[in-house]
Amino acid sequence: MSENKIYKPKQISGFPEWLPEYRAVELAWMDKIRAVFERYGFCSIETPSVEEVDALLAKGGETEKEIYTLTRLHADDHDKDSRLALHFDLTVPLARYVAQHCNDLVFPFKRYQIQKSWRGERPQKGRFREFYQCDIDVVNVDGLPLHFDAELPAVMFEAYQSLDIPPVEMHISNRKIIIGYLQGLGVKDIPFVTRELDKIDKIGVDKTRLILAMHFELEAQELSSRERLDLAQKCLDIVQIQFADNGFVEKVRTLGVANDLLDEGLKELSFVMDNLKHLPQGSVIADLGIIRGLDYYTGTVIEVRFKDKPLSIGGGGRYDNLAGAFINQKLPGIGVSIGLTRLFAMLLDEGYIKPVAKCPTQILVVLPAEERRAEAAATAHSLRLRGVNVELYHSATKVKKQMSYAEKKGIPYVWFPPFEDGQPHEVKNMATGEQVQADPSVWKI
RNA sequence: GCGGCUGUAGCUCAGCGGUAGAGCGCCUGGUUGUGGUCCAGGAUGUCGUGGGUUCGAUCCCCAUCAGUCGCCCCA
C-alpha cells in the first residue's frame, strides 16, 4: 500500500462483528448463560483456539470437516505449524482435554465452555465461519447416570429462558430408537438412511420416500418395487412421530417392529421425558425425527429451535465413548451446546434485539474550562470511588458539544463541576432533564 | 467445490453512453455555561478491480475479486 492509497475496509463474510450497543447485549447474554451453568455446578475451562489437525480428525471419521489450518506468512515448505488448526467445535477439544488431564480432574467432570469455533464452510443465512458456542458437558469414567440426560436439557432450557428471546422448543429423541428400528426392519445401510431421514424437512416426505426406495433397489435387496416403497414408508413412519409426552411409545409399538436396541431407546427416552415434566407444557417434544449428523452420538439427542422455524439454535446429545481416540479408557458423556452467534444474529436480523447504551458510562463529567481540569478530574475520581462508571470529557469545548456527546452515547447523567469558584456541583438526569445540586463525595445513582 | 443474484457517498439506495444524485448520518452556525426538536449552511465518492467496444463508459462486453442466496454439510 502506498501512502495515498488506503485499504478499503470491508466485512469478511462469515465473520460477524457488532456495534457496541449490540455487543453489550451479547455480553450480557453470555453472563446470563454462564450464571445458569454455574448454578448447576458446571466449572469453566478454556482450551486453545487451535488443536493439532490429527486431534481434530481423530473422531471425525468419514465426514471431513471444513477445517482452517494455520500457516505463518513467512513459512517455508517445512512449516511445522501447519499441523495446527482452529477447532470446529468444543467437544473434540474437551475430549482431548479430559484425556490429557484425566488424573487431575474430578469425575463426573462437569464443565462449561463459552468460546468461538471456526468452520471453513460457505457462509449463508444463519451460518458463520466464526461463531460462539456455549457448551456444557458431563464426562464420567465408566457409567454416566441417565439422570444427566434430563438435567442437561433442563439446564440448557433455563439458559435460553434467562435471555429475552421468543420461546424455544426442545426436540428430544434417542438414537437407539431409530437405529434399533431400522435394524429391526432389516435396513442395511443405516448411515445413509438416517442421513436422508434427517433431511426430510428440507426435501419433503414424498421425495425422501422415493430416494429411499431407489436406494433399497440399489442395495439389491430381494424386494418388489411395492415392498421397497413400503419399507421406505416404514422408515418415514417413525421419524414423523412427535409427542409432548410418553405417547410416542405406544405409537412406535403400533409400527410392529421388534428390536432390543429399540426397546432400550424407548425406555431411555421415556425416562428423560418423565424427568423433564417440570418444564413448561409444550416446550419439550419427543421428536423421533431428531437424528443429528454427528457420528459420535449414541443415545439421547437434543435439538433446540424457535417455534415454526426449522433452523437449529442449539443441540447436543450423549456419546458413549468421547475420548476413545485419545485414551484407552471408556469415558461416556453428554453435552449440549447453545449456538449463541446464530441465535443472536438471527434475532438481530429480525430487529428483535434492542440496542442498549453505546458505552457503560453512567456519568459524563463536563470540563467547564481548561483552568478547571484538575477539579473536574478530581470529581470524576471521587465518583469512581463509589463504583460509578465515569467518563471525563477531555476537551474544554462548548458545553453544548459535551452534552451532545453524552446524548449520542446514551450516558444517563451529566455532571457539572463548578464553572466558577464557590459555585456548587450540579448533576443532570438526561432522560428527565432534571438538574440538581450534588456533592461528588456522596452522590450515588 | 458448484449454481442464481448483487457491487454507486459512512449507511439505505436512485440514476444515465457524454466523467453523479436523494434520504439518513456527519460537521459548522443560530453569541455570552446545558443535549434531544427546529432552521440555515457545509464536507464526502479512483460509480468493486483489470481489460475490451466506443470520439467518449459508472452505464455495453469479458475477466477478476468481494458480498449475498441456495446446493453439500452443519451450531
Coordinates of C-alpha atoms (C1' of nucleotides) in Angstrom, one line a residue:
Chain A
M1 CA 0.0 0.0 0.0
S2 CA 1.4 3.4 -0.9
E3 CA 0.8 6.3 1.4
N4 CA -2.0 7.9 -0.5
K5 CA -3.8 4.7 -1.1
I6 CA -6.0 3.5 1.8
Y7 CA -7.1 0.0 2.3
K8 CA -10.8 0.0 1.9
P9 CA -12.4 -1.6 4.9
K10 CA -14.7 -4.5 4.1
Q11 CA -16.6 -7.0 6.0
I12 CA -15.3 -10.6 5.8
S13 CA -18.1 -12.9 5.0
G14 CA -19.0 -15.3 7.8
F15 CA -17.0 -13.4 10.5
P16 CA -19.6 -11.3 12.2
E17 CA -19.0 -8.2 14.4
W18 CA -21.4 -5.9 16.2
L19 CA -21.6 -2.3 17.1
P20 CA -21.0 -1.5 20.8
E21 CA -24.7 -1.1 21.6
Y22 CA -25.3 -4.7 20.4
R23 CA -22.1 -6.2 21.6
A24 CA -23.2 -5.1 25.1
V25 CA -26.3 -7.3 24.7
E26 CA -24.3 -10.2 23.5
L27 CA -22.0 -9.9 26.5
A28 CA -25.0 -9.7 28.9
W29 CA -26.3 -12.9 27.3
M30 CA -23.1 -14.7 27.9
D31 CA -23.2 -13.6 31.5
K32 CA -26.7 -14.9 32.0
I33 CA -25.9 -18.2 30.3
R34 CA -22.8 -18.5 32.4
A35 CA -24.7 -17.8 35.6
V36 CA -27.2 -20.6 34.8
F37 CA -24.4 -23.0 34.0
E38 CA -22.7 -22.2 37.3
R39 CA -26.0 -22.6 39.2
Y40 CA -25.9 -26.2 38.3
G41 CA -22.3 -26.7 39.3
F42 CA -20.5 -26.6 36.0
C43 CA -17.0 -25.2 36.1
S44 CA -15.3 -23.2 33.4
I45 CA -12.4 -24.2 31.2
E46 CA -10.9 -22.6 28.2
T47 CA -8.9 -24.5 25.6
P48 CA -6.7 -23.1 22.9
S49 CA -8.2 -21.9 19.7
V50 CA -6.0 -24.5 17.9
E51 CA -5.6 -28.2 18.2
E52 CA -3.4 -30.5 16.2
V53 CA -5.1 -31.5 12.9
D54 CA -4.7 -35.1 13.8
A55 CA -6.5 -34.5 17.1
L56 CA -9.4 -32.7 15.3
L57 CA -9.7 -35.5 12.8
A58 CA -9.3 -38.3 15.3
K59 CA -13.0 -38.6 15.9
G60 CA -14.3 -37.1 12.7
G61 CA -14.3 -40.2 10.7
E62 CA -15.7 -40.2 7.2
T63 CA -17.1 -36.7 7.1
E64 CA -14.2 -34.3 6.8
K65 CA -14.9 -31.1 8.4
E66 CA -14.0 -27.8 6.7
I67 CA -11.1 -27.0 9.0
Y68 CA -9.0 -23.9 9.0
T69 CA -5.3 -24.7 9.3
L70 CA -2.6 -22.4 10.5
T71 CA 0.4 -21.2 8.5
R72 CA 2.9 -18.4 9.0
L73 CA 3.2 -15.8 6.4
H74 CA 6.9 -16.5 6.2
A75 CA 6.6 -20.2 6.5
D76 CA 9.0 -22.3 4.5
D77 CA 8.0 -25.6 2.9
H78 CA 8.6 -27.5 6.1
D79 CA 6.5 -25.3 8.3
K80 CA 5.7 -27.2 11.4
D81 CA 2.7 -25.0 12.4
S82 CA 0.7 -26.4 9.5
R83 CA -0.1 -29.3 11.8
L84 CA -2.2 -26.9 13.8
A85 CA -5.8 -25.9 13.0
L86 CA -8.7 -24.0 14.5
H87 CA -11.2 -26.2 16.4
F88 CA -14.6 -26.5 14.7
D89 CA -16.5 -27.3 17.9
L90 CA -15.8 -27.5 21.6
T91 CA -16.4 -31.2 22.0
V92 CA -13.3 -32.5 20.4
P93 CA -11.1 -30.1 22.4
L94 CA -12.9 -31.3 25.5
A95 CA -12.2 -34.9 24.7
R96 CA -8.5 -34.1 24.3
Y97 CA -8.5 -32.0 27.5
V98 CA -10.2 -34.7 29.5
A99 CA -7.9 -37.4 28.2
Q100 CA -4.9 -35.3 28.9
H101 CA -5.8 -34.2 32.4
C102 CA -7.6 -37.3 33.3
N103 CA -5.7 -37.8 36.6
D104 CA -6.3 -34.3 37.8
L105 CA -10.0 -34.0 37.1
V106 CA -12.8 -35.0 39.4
F107 CA -15.4 -37.2 37.9
P108 CA -18.2 -36.9 36.9
F109 CA -16.5 -33.9 35.3
K110 CA -19.0 -31.1 34.7
R111 CA -17.6 -28.2 32.6
Y112 CA -18.9 -25.3 30.6
Q113 CA -17.0 -23.6 27.8
I114 CA -18.1 -20.4 26.1
Q115 CA -15.7 -19.9 23.1
K116 CA -15.6 -19.4 19.4
S117 CA -15.3 -22.1 16.9
W118 CA -14.4 -21.9 13.2
R119 CA -15.6 -23.7 10.1
G120 CA -14.5 -23.0 6.6
E121 CA -17.8 -23.6 5.0
R122 CA -19.6 -21.3 2.7
P123 CA -21.4 -18.8 4.9
Q124 CA -25.0 -18.1 4.4
K125 CA -28.0 -17.1 6.4
G126 CA -27.6 -18.3 10.0
R127 CA -24.2 -19.9 9.1
F128 CA -20.9 -18.4 10.0
R129 CA -17.3 -19.3 9.8
E130 CA -16.5 -17.9 13.2
F131 CA -19.1 -18.3 15.9
Y132 CA -19.6 -18.6 19.6
Q133 CA -20.8 -21.8 21.2
C134 CA -21.8 -22.2 24.8
D135 CA -21.2 -25.8 25.8
I136 CA -21.9 -27.8 28.8
D137 CA -20.8 -31.4 29.1
V138 CA -20.6 -34.0 31.7
V139 CA -18.0 -36.7 31.3
N140 CA -17.5 -39.7 33.6
V141 CA -15.4 -42.8 33.9
D142 CA -17.4 -46.0 33.3
G143 CA -21.1 -45.3 33.5
L144 CA -22.9 -42.0 33.4
P145 CA -26.3 -41.8 35.1
L146 CA -29.2 -41.3 32.7
H147 CA -30.4 -38.5 35.0
F148 CA -27.8 -36.3 33.3
D149 CA -29.7 -36.8 30.0
A150 CA -32.6 -35.0 31.6
E151 CA -30.6 -32.5 33.6
L152 CA -28.6 -31.1 30.7
P153 CA -31.6 -30.2 28.6
A154 CA -33.2 -28.7 31.6
V155 CA -30.1 -26.5 32.2
M156 CA -30.0 -25.5 28.6
F157 CA -33.7 -24.6 28.6
E158 CA -33.2 -22.5 31.7
A159 CA -30.3 -20.7 30.0
Y160 CA -32.5 -19.9 27.0
Q161 CA -35.2 -18.7 29.3
S162 CA -32.8 -16.4 31.0
L163 CA -32.5 -14.5 27.8
D164 CA -35.0 -12.1 26.4
I165 CA -35.9 -14.1 23.4
P166 CA -39.0 -15.8 21.9
P167 CA -39.9 -19.2 23.4
V168 CA -37.9 -22.2 22.3
E169 CA -38.8 -25.8 21.8
M170 CA -36.6 -28.7 22.7
H171 CA -36.9 -31.7 20.4
I172 CA -35.5 -34.8 22.0
S173 CA -35.0 -38.3 20.8
N174 CA -32.7 -41.2 21.3
R175 CA -30.6 -42.6 18.5
K176 CA -31.1 -46.2 19.8
I177 CA -34.7 -45.8 18.7
I178 CA -34.0 -45.0 15.1
I179 CA -31.0 -47.4 14.8
G180 CA -32.9 -50.2 16.5
Y181 CA -35.9 -49.6 14.4
L182 CA -34.0 -49.7 11.2
Q183 CA -32.2 -52.8 12.3
G184 CA -35.5 -54.4 13.1
L185 CA -36.7 -53.5 9.6
G186 CA -33.6 -55.2 8.1
V187 CA -32.2 -52.0 6.6
K188 CA -28.5 -52.4 5.7
D189 CA -27.1 -49.0 5.0
I190 CA -28.3 -47.3 8.2
P191 CA -25.9 -44.3 7.9
F192 CA -27.3 -43.4 4.5
V193 CA -30.9 -43.9 5.5
T194 CA -30.6 -41.8 8.7
R195 CA -28.9 -39.0 6.8
E196 CA -31.8 -38.9 4.3
L197 CA -34.3 -39.0 7.1
D198 CA -32.5 -36.2 8.8
K199 CA -33.1 -34.0 5.8
I200 CA -36.8 -34.8 5.5
D201 CA -37.8 -31.2 6.4
K202 CA -35.9 -29.8 3.5
I203 CA -36.5 -32.4 0.9
G204 CA -40.1 -33.3 1.7
V205 CA -41.8 -36.6 2.6
D206 CA -42.6 -37.8 -0.9
K207 CA -39.2 -37.1 -2.3
T208 CA -37.5 -38.8 0.6
R209 CA -39.7 -41.9 0.1
L210 CA -38.5 -42.1 -3.5
I211 CA -34.9 -41.6 -2.6
L212 CA -35.1 -44.4 0.0
A213 CA -36.9 -46.7 -2.3
M214 CA -34.4 -46.1 -5.0
H215 CA -31.6 -46.8 -2.5
F216 CA -33.1 -50.1 -1.5
E217 CA -33.3 -51.1 -5.1
L218 CA -29.6 -50.4 -5.5
E219 CA -28.8 -52.4 -2.4
A220 CA -30.2 -55.3 -4.4
Q221 CA -32.5 -56.4 -1.6
E222 CA -34.9 -59.1 -2.8
L223 CA -37.9 -56.8 -2.7
S224 CA -40.5 -55.9 -5.2
S225 CA -40.9 -52.3 -6.0
R226 CA -44.1 -52.3 -3.9
E227 CA -42.2 -53.7 -1.0
R228 CA -39.4 -51.2 -1.4
L229 CA -41.9 -48.4 -1.2
D230 CA -43.5 -50.0 1.8
L231 CA -40.1 -50.2 3.5
A232 CA -39.4 -46.6 2.7
Q233 CA -42.7 -45.7 4.2
K234 CA -41.9 -47.6 7.3
C235 CA -38.8 -45.6 7.6
L236 CA -40.8 -42.4 7.3
D237 CA -43.4 -43.5 9.8
I238 CA -41.1 -43.4 12.7
V239 CA -39.4 -40.1 12.1
Q240 CA -42.8 -38.4 11.9
I241 CA -43.7 -39.3 15.4
Q242 CA -43.9 -36.3 17.8
F243 CA -45.4 -36.3 21.2
A244 CA -45.3 -33.8 24.1
D245 CA -45.5 -36.8 26.5
N246 CA -44.7 -40.5 26.5
G247 CA -47.4 -41.3 24.0
F248 CA -44.7 -41.9 21.5
V249 CA -44.0 -45.4 23.0
E250 CA -47.4 -46.7 22.1
K251 CA -47.2 -45.2 18.7
V252 CA -43.9 -46.9 17.9
R253 CA -45.3 -50.2 19.1
T254 CA -48.1 -50.0 16.6
L255 CA -45.5 -49.9 13.8
G256 CA -44.8 -53.5 14.9
V257 CA -41.0 -53.6 14.8
A258 CA -39.3 -55.7 17.5
N259 CA -35.7 -55.0 18.4
D260 CA -33.8 -54.9 21.7
L261 CA -32.0 -51.7 20.9
L262 CA -35.3 -50.0 20.0
D263 CA -36.8 -51.1 23.3
E264 CA -33.8 -49.7 25.2
G265 CA -34.1 -46.4 23.4
L266 CA -37.8 -46.1 24.1
K267 CA -37.1 -46.8 27.7
E268 CA -34.4 -44.2 28.0
L269 CA -36.4 -41.5 26.1
S270 CA -39.4 -42.2 28.4
F271 CA -37.2 -41.7 31.4
V272 CA -35.8 -38.4 30.1
M273 CA -39.3 -37.1 29.2
D274 CA -40.6 -38.1 32.7
N275 CA -37.7 -36.1 34.2
L276 CA -38.4 -33.0 32.2
K277 CA -42.1 -32.8 33.2
H278 CA -41.4 -29.7 35.3
L279 CA -40.7 -27.7 32.2
P280 CA -43.5 -25.6 30.6
Q281 CA -46.1 -27.6 28.7
G282 CA -45.1 -27.8 25.0
S283 CA -41.5 -26.8 25.4
V284 CA -40.2 -30.4 25.4
I285 CA -41.2 -32.7 22.5
A286 CA -40.3 -36.3 22.0
D287 CA -39.5 -36.0 18.3
L288 CA -38.3 -39.2 16.7
G289 CA -37.2 -37.3 13.6
I290 CA -34.3 -35.8 15.5
I291 CA -31.2 -37.8 14.4
R292 CA -28.3 -35.3 14.1
G293 CA -25.4 -35.8 11.9
L294 CA -22.5 -36.1 14.3
D295 CA -21.2 -39.6 14.3
Y296 CA -20.4 -39.9 17.9
Y297 CA -23.9 -39.5 19.4
T298 CA -25.1 -42.9 20.7
G299 CA -28.1 -42.2 22.9
T300 CA -30.1 -39.1 23.7
V301 CA -30.1 -36.4 21.1
I302 CA -31.4 -32.9 21.5
E303 CA -32.2 -30.1 19.2
V304 CA -33.5 -26.6 20.1
R305 CA -35.5 -24.4 17.8
F306 CA -37.8 -21.5 17.9
K307 CA -41.4 -22.5 17.2
D308 CA -42.2 -22.6 13.5
K309 CA -38.5 -22.1 12.5
P310 CA -36.6 -25.1 11.2
L311 CA -33.1 -23.7 11.9
S312 CA -31.5 -25.3 15.0
I313 CA -30.2 -22.8 17.6
G314 CA -28.7 -25.4 19.8
G315 CA -28.3 -29.1 20.3
G316 CA -26.4 -31.9 21.7
G317 CA -26.5 -35.5 22.9
R318 CA -24.9 -38.4 24.6
Y319 CA -21.8 -40.2 23.4
D320 CA -20.7 -43.4 24.9
N321 CA -17.1 -43.0 24.2
L322 CA -16.0 -39.5 23.9
A323 CA -12.3 -39.7 24.4
G324 CA -11.7 -43.1 22.9
A325 CA -9.4 -41.6 20.3
F326 CA -7.2 -40.1 22.9
I327 CA -7.1 -42.5 25.8
N328 CA -7.5 -46.2 26.3
Q329 CA -10.4 -45.8 28.7
K330 CA -14.1 -45.6 28.1
L331 CA -15.4 -42.1 29.0
P332 CA -19.1 -41.6 28.4
G333 CA -20.5 -38.2 28.3
I334 CA -23.4 -36.0 27.4
G335 CA -23.2 -32.4 26.2
V336 CA -25.4 -29.7 24.9
S337 CA -24.4 -26.5 23.1
I338 CA -26.1 -23.2 22.6
G339 CA -25.4 -21.7 19.2
L340 CA -25.0 -18.2 20.5
T341 CA -23.9 -16.4 17.4
R342 CA -26.6 -17.9 15.2
L343 CA -29.2 -17.2 17.8
F344 CA -28.0 -13.6 18.3
A345 CA -27.6 -12.9 14.6
M346 CA -31.0 -14.3 13.8
L347 CA -32.8 -12.1 16.3
L348 CA -30.6 -9.1 15.4
D349 CA -31.6 -9.5 11.8
E350 CA -35.3 -9.6 12.7
G351 CA -34.9 -6.4 14.7
Y352 CA -35.8 -8.3 17.9
I353 CA -32.8 -7.2 19.8
K354 CA -33.0 -3.7 21.0
P355 CA -29.7 -1.8 21.3
V356 CA -28.6 -0.6 24.7
A357 CA -26.3 2.4 25.5
K358 CA -23.2 2.6 23.3
C359 CA -20.9 2.6 26.4
P360 CA -21.0 1.6 30.0
T361 CA -20.5 5.2 31.1
Q362 CA -23.1 6.3 33.7
I363 CA -21.9 9.8 34.2
L364 CA -20.1 12.2 31.9
V365 CA -18.2 14.9 33.8
V366 CA -18.2 18.1 31.9
L367 CA -14.9 20.0 31.6
P368 CA -16.1 23.7 32.0
A369 CA -12.8 25.3 31.1
E370 CA -9.1 24.5 30.8
E371 CA -8.4 26.0 34.3
R372 CA -10.9 23.7 35.8
R373 CA -9.4 20.5 34.5
A374 CA -7.8 19.4 37.9
E375 CA -11.1 19.9 39.7
A376 CA -13.1 18.0 37.0
A377 CA -10.6 15.1 37.2
A378 CA -10.9 15.1 41.0
T379 CA -14.7 15.0 40.6
A380 CA -14.6 12.0 38.3
H381 CA -12.2 10.2 40.6
S382 CA -14.4 10.8 43.6
L383 CA -17.4 9.4 41.8
R384 CA -15.5 6.4 40.7
L385 CA -14.6 5.6 44.2
R386 CA -18.2 4.6 44.7
G387 CA -18.2 2.3 41.7
V388 CA -19.8 4.6 39.3
N389 CA -18.6 4.4 35.7
V390 CA -17.4 7.9 35.0
E391 CA -16.1 9.4 31.8
L392 CA -14.3 12.8 31.8
Y393 CA -14.6 15.0 28.7
H394 CA -11.1 15.9 27.9
S395 CA -11.6 18.9 25.7
A396 CA -12.8 22.2 27.1
T397 CA -15.2 22.7 24.2
K398 CA -18.6 24.1 24.3
V399 CA -20.9 22.6 26.9
K400 CA -23.4 22.0 24.1
K401 CA -21.0 19.7 22.4
Q402 CA -20.1 17.9 25.5
M403 CA -23.7 17.2 26.3
S404 CA -24.4 16.2 22.7
Y405 CA -21.7 13.6 23.2
A406 CA -23.4 12.3 26.3
E407 CA -26.7 12.2 24.5
K408 CA -25.4 10.3 21.5
K409 CA -23.6 7.7 23.6
G410 CA -26.7 7.2 25.8
I411 CA -24.9 8.3 29.0
P412 CA -27.7 8.8 31.6
Y413 CA -26.2 11.6 33.7
V414 CA -24.1 14.6 33.1
W415 CA -22.1 16.1 35.9
F416 CA -21.3 19.9 36.1
P417 CA -18.4 20.8 38.3
P418 CA -18.4 24.5 39.3
F419 CA -17.8 26.9 36.5
E420 CA -16.6 29.5 38.9
D421 CA -15.2 29.3 42.4
G422 CA -17.7 29.0 45.1
Q423 CA -20.4 27.5 42.9
P424 CA -22.0 24.1 43.7
H425 CA -21.7 20.9 41.7
E426 CA -24.7 20.0 39.7
V427 CA -25.9 16.8 38.1
K428 CA -28.4 16.4 35.3
N429 CA -30.6 13.5 34.5
M430 CA -30.6 13.3 30.7
A431 CA -33.8 11.4 30.5
T432 CA -35.9 13.7 32.6
G433 CA -33.9 16.9 32.1
E434 CA -33.9 17.5 35.8
Q435 CA -30.8 19.1 37.1
V436 CA -30.0 19.4 40.9
Q437 CA -27.1 20.4 43.1
A438 CA -25.0 17.5 44.3
D439 CA -21.9 16.5 46.2
P440 CA -19.4 14.3 44.3
S441 CA -18.2 12.7 47.6
V442 CA -21.5 11.2 48.5
W443 CA -23.7 11.1 45.3
K444 CA -25.0 7.8 44.1
I445 CA -27.1 6.7 41.2
Chain B
rG1 C1' -16.3 -27.1 -4.5
rC2 C1' -20.8 -25.8 -7.7
rG3 C1' -25.1 -22.5 -9.4
rG4 C1' -28.5 -17.7 -9.1
rC5 C1' -28.4 -12.5 -7.8
rU6 C1' -25.7 -8.1 -6.4
rG7 C1' -21.3 -4.4 -6.1
rU8 C1' -22.6 3.9 -7.0
rA9 C1' -21.1 9.0 -0.6
rG10 C1' -20.3 6.3 6.5
rC11 C1' -25.5 3.7 5.8
rU12 C1' -30.0 2.5 2.6
rC13 C1' -30.5 3.1 -2.3
rA14 C1' -31.9 6.1 -7.2
rG15 C1' -29.6 7.2 -11.9
rC16 C1' -27.7 7.6 -17.0
rG17 C1' -23.4 6.1 -23.5
rG18 C1' -21.0 12.3 -22.6
rU19 C1' -16.9 12.0 -16.4
rA20 C1' -23.2 11.6 -10.5
rG21 C1' -27.9 12.3 -7.0
rA22 C1' -31.7 11.5 -2.7
rG23 C1' -32.9 10.2 2.4
rC24 C1' -30.5 9.2 6.9
rG25 C1' -25.9 10.1 9.3
rC26 C1' -21.7 13.5 9.9
rC27 C1' -19.5 18.7 10.5
rU28 C1' -20.5 24.2 11.4
rG29 C1' -23.7 28.2 12.9
rG30 C1' -28.4 30.0 15.3
rU31 C1' -23.4 34.7 20.7
rU32 C1' -22.0 35.2 26.4
rG33 C1' -22.3 27.9 30.8
rU34 C1' -26.6 22.9 29.1
rG35 C1' -28.4 17.6 24.9
rG36 C1' -32.7 15.5 22.3
rU37 C1' -36.7 19.3 18.2
rC38 C1' -36.4 23.1 14.6
rC39 C1' -33.9 26.5 11.0
rA40 C1' -29.6 27.8 7.8
rG41 C1' -25.2 26.4 5.7
rG42 C1' -21.2 22.5 4.6
rA43 C1' -17.9 18.2 3.5
rU44 C1' -17.6 13.4 1.3
rG45 C1' -17.2 9.4 -3.9
rU46 C1' -10.3 6.3 -8.4
rC47 C1' -19.6 4.8 -9.5
rG48 C1' -15.5 -3.0 -6.5
rU49 C1' -10.8 -4.1 -9.6
rG50 C1' -8.5 -5.0 -14.5
rG51 C1' -9.1 -5.3 -19.6
rG52 C1' -12.2 -4.5 -24.2
rU53 C1' -16.0 -1.9 -27.6
rU54 C1' -16.7 3.4 -28.5
rC55 C1' -14.9 10.0 -30.4
rG56 C1' -16.3 9.2 -25.2
rA57 C1' -18.4 4.3 -20.1
rU58 C1' -20.4 4.5 -13.8
rC59 C1' -24.0 2.8 -17.5
rC60 C1' -22.5 -2.2 -23.1
rC61 C1' -19.0 -6.9 -23.3
rC62 C1' -15.2 -10.1 -20.9
rA63 C1' -12.4 -11.4 -16.8
rU64 C1' -11.5 -11.0 -11.7
rC65 C1' -12.4 -10.0 -6.7
rA66 C1' -16.0 -9.3 -2.9
rG67 C1' -20.9 -9.7 -0.9
rU68 C1' -25.5 -12.4 -0.8
rC69 C1' -28.9 -16.5 -1.5
rG70 C1' -29.1 -21.8 -2.5
rC71 C1' -26.7 -27.0 -3.1
rC72 C1' -23.3 -30.1 0.1
rC73 C1' -22.8 -30.1 5.4
rC74 C1' -23.9 -28.2 9.9
rA75 C1' -24.4 -24.5 15.7

